Coordinates of C-alpha atoms in Angstrom, one line a residue:
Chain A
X19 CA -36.6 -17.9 72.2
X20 CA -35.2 -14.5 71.7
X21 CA -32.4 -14.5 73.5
X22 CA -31.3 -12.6 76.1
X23 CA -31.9 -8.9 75.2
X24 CA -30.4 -5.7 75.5
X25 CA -30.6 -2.4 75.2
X26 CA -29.5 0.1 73.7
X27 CA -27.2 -1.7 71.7
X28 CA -25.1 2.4 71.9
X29 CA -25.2 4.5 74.0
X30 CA -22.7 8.4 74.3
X31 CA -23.0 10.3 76.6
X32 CA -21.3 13.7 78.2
X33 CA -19.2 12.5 81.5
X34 CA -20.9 13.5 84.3
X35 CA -24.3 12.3 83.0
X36 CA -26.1 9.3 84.2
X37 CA -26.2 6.0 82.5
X38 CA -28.7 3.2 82.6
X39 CA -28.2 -0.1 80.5
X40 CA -31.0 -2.7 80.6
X41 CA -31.3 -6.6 80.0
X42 CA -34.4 -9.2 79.9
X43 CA -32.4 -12.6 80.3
X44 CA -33.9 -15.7 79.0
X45 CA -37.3 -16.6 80.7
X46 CA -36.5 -19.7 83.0
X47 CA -32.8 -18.6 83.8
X48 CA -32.8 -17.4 87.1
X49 CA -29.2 -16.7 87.4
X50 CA -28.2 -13.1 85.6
X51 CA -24.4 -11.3 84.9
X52 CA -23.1 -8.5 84.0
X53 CA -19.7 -8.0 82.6
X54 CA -17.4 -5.4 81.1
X55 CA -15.0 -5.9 78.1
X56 CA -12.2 -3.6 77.1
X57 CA -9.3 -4.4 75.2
X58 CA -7.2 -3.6 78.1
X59 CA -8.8 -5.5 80.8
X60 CA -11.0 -7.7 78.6
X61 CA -13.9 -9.1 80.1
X62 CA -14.8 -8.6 83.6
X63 CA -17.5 -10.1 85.9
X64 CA -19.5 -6.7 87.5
X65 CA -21.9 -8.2 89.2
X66 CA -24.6 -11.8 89.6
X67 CA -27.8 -12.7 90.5
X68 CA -29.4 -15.7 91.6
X69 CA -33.3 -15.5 91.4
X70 CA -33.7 -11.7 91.9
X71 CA -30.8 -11.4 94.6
X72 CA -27.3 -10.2 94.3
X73 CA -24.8 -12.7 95.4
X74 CA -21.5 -11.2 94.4
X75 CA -20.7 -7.2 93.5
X76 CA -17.2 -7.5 94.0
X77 CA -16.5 -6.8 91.0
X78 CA -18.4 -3.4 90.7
X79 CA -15.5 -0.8 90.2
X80 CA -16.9 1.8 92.5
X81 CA -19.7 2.7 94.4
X82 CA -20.9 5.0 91.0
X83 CA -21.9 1.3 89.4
X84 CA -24.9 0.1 91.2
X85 CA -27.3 -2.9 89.2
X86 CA -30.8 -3.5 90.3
X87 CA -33.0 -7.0 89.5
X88 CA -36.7 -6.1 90.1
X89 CA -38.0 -9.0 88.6
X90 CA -37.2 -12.5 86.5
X91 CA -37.5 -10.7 83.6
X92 CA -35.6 -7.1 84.1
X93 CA -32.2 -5.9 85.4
X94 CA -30.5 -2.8 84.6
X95 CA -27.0 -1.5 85.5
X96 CA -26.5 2.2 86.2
X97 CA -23.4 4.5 86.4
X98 CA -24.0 7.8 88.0
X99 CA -22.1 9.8 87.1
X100 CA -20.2 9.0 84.0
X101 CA -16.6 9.1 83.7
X102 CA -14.7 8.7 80.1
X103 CA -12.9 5.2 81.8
X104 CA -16.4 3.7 81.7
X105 CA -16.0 3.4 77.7
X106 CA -16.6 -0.2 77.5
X107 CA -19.0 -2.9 76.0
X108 CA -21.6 -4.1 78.6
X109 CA -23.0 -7.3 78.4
X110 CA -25.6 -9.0 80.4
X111 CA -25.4 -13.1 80.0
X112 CA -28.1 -15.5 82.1
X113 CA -27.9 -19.2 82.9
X114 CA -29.9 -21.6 84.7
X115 CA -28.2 -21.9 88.2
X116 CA -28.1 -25.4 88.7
X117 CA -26.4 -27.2 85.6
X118 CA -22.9 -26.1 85.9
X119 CA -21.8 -27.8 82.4
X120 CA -25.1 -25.6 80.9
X121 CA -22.6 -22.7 80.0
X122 CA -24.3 -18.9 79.7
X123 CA -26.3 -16.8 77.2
X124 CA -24.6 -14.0 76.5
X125 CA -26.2 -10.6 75.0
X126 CA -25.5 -8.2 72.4
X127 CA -24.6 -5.8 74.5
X128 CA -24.1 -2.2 74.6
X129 CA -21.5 -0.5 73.5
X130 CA -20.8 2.8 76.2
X131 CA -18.6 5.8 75.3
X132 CA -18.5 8.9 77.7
X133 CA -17.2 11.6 75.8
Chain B
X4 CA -7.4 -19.1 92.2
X5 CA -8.7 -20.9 89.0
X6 CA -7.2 -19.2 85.4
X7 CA -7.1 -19.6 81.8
X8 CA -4.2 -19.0 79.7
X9 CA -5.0 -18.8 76.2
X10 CA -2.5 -17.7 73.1
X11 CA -1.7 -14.6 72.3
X12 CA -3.3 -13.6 68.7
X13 CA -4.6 -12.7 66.7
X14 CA -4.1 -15.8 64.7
X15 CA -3.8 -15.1 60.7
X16 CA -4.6 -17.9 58.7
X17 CA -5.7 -18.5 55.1
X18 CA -8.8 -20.0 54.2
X19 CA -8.9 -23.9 54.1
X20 CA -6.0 -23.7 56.8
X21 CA -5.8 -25.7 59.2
X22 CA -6.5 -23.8 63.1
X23 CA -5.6 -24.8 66.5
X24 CA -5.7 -22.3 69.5
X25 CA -4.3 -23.4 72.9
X26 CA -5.8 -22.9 76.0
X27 CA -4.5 -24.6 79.2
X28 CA -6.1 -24.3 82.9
X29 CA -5.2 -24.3 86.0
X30 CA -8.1 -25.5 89.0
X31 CA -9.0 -27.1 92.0
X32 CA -11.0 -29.9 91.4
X33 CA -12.7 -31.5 87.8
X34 CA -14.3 -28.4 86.3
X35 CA -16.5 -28.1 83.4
X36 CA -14.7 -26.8 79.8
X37 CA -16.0 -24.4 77.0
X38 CA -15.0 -22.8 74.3
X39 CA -17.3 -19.0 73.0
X40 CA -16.7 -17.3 70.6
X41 CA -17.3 -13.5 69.8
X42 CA -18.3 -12.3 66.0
X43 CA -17.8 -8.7 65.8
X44 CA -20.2 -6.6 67.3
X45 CA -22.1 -9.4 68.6
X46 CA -22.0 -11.3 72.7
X47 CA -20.6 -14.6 73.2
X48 CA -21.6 -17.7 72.2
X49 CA -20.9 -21.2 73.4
X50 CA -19.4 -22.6 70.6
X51 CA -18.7 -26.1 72.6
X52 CA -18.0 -27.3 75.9
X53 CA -16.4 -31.0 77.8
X54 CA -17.7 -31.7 80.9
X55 CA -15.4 -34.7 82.0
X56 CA -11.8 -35.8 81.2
X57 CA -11.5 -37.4 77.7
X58 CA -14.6 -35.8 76.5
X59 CA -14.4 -34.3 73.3
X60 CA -17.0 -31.1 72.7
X61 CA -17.4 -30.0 69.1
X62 CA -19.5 -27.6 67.0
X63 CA -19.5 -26.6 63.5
X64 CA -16.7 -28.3 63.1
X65 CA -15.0 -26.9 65.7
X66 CA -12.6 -29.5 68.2
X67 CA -11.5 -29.7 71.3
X68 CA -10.5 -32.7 73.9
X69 CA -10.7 -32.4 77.5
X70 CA -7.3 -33.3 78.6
X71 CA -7.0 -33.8 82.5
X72 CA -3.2 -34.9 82.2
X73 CA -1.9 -31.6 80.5
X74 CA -4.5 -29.4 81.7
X75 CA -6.0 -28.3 78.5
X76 CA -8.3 -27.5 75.9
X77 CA -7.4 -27.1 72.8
X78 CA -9.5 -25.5 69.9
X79 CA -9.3 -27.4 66.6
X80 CA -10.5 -27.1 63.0
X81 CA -9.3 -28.7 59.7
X82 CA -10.3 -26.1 57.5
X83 CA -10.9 -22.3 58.4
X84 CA -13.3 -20.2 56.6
X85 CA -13.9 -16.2 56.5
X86 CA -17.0 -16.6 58.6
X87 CA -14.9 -17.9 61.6
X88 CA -13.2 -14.5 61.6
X89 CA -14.0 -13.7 65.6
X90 CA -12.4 -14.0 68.8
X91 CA -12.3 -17.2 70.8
X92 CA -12.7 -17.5 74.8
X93 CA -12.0 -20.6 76.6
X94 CA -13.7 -21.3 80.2
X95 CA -14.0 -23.2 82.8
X96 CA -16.5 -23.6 85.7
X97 CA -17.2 -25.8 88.1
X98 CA -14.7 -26.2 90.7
X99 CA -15.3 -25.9 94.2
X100 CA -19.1 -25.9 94.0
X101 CA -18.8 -22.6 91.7
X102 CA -20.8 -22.4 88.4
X103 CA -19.1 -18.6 87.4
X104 CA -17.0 -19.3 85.1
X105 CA -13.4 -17.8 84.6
X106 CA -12.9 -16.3 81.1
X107 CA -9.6 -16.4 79.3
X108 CA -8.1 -12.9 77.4
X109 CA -9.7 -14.1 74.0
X110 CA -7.7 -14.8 70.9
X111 CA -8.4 -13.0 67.9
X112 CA -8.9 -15.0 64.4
X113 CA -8.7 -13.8 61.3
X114 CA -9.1 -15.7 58.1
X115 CA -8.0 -14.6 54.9
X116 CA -9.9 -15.6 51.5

């Protein structure tokens, strides 16, 4: 198994430009995250899905964060436009939904500086 | 709400020294426990995890005790090495009906040869 994958693993960009970050979670886990982490804040729950859907967005900072899940297999998270605060590291983690002692996969993750 | 209080590091040991990082919670309910940990420039990864009071989870020699009475989880190892240079998370999930699990700040380790 590979993993749960993303990319890119970098990304800078210009502020005001758009963003999109990507993630193929483990086939079979039907239950996908996304999270921040800064030093200041550390990590941060965005947004999750439960087999496709979105359950929870609350934490989604503003309405220029939006995340899509088209499929098992894809989801991407997209900032339009880009401010310099959205300097982070994104990762994407997936679990299977129902074993809550299962724990999550986390990604790489991508490392985002607007400059 | 549910937290995770976890020490303040980072932690500087020497090599062959012995580690403990505290983490205590505070929950509704029985919830699951886990430790991750973060090597630079890399995601999280369970390291181990307790699912029950008195269960121990451990891991490349890694240690830690799921202790309902004081509300924690303490990370244990007898002897450090460079390669466990990372940042440790505990977590816990589980309580009412809620797999998401709430993350602690992380505490920084560094090992020393």
């Amino acid at each position: 198994d590979a993993g749960v994958i993303q990319s890119p693993r970098h990304e800078v960009t210009e502020m005001g430009q758009e963003v999109t970050l990507r993630c193929k979670p483990i086939s079979g886990h039907n239950s996908l995250f996304w999270y921040r982490q800064t030093m200041m804040r550390g990590l941060e729950l965005l947004i999750y899905f439960n087999n496709n859907v979105p359950i929870d967005d609350s934490g989604m900072p503003e309405d220029r964060f939006s995340a899509k899940m088209p499929n098992a297999s894809f989801s991407t998270l997209k900032i339009q436009p880009s401010e310099p605060r959205d300097s982070a590291v994104y990762f994407c983690a997936s679990s299977t939904r129902n074993r809550v002692g299962y724990g999550y996969t986390f990604g790489s993750g991508t490392r985002l500086t607007v400059v | 709400g549910d937290s995770v209080t976890q020490m303040e590091g980072p932690v500087t040991l020497s090599e062959e020294a012995f580690l403990t990082i505290n983490c205590t919670y505070t929950a509704t309910g029985y919830p699951s426990l886990f430790w991750y940990v973060q090597y630079p420039g890399e995601g999280l990864q369970l390291l181990l995890k307790a699912t029950k009071a008195d269960d121990k989870g451990s891991n490349k020699g890694f240690e830690a005790t799921y202790r309902k009475e004081t509300t924690s989880f303490h990370l244990e190892k007898g002897s450090v090495q460079v390669s466990d240079s990372a940042v440790y998370f505990c977590a816990l999930s589980g309580t009412g009906g809620s797999y998401i699990p709430t993350f602690g700040r992380g505490t920084s380790l560094i090992v020393h040869p």
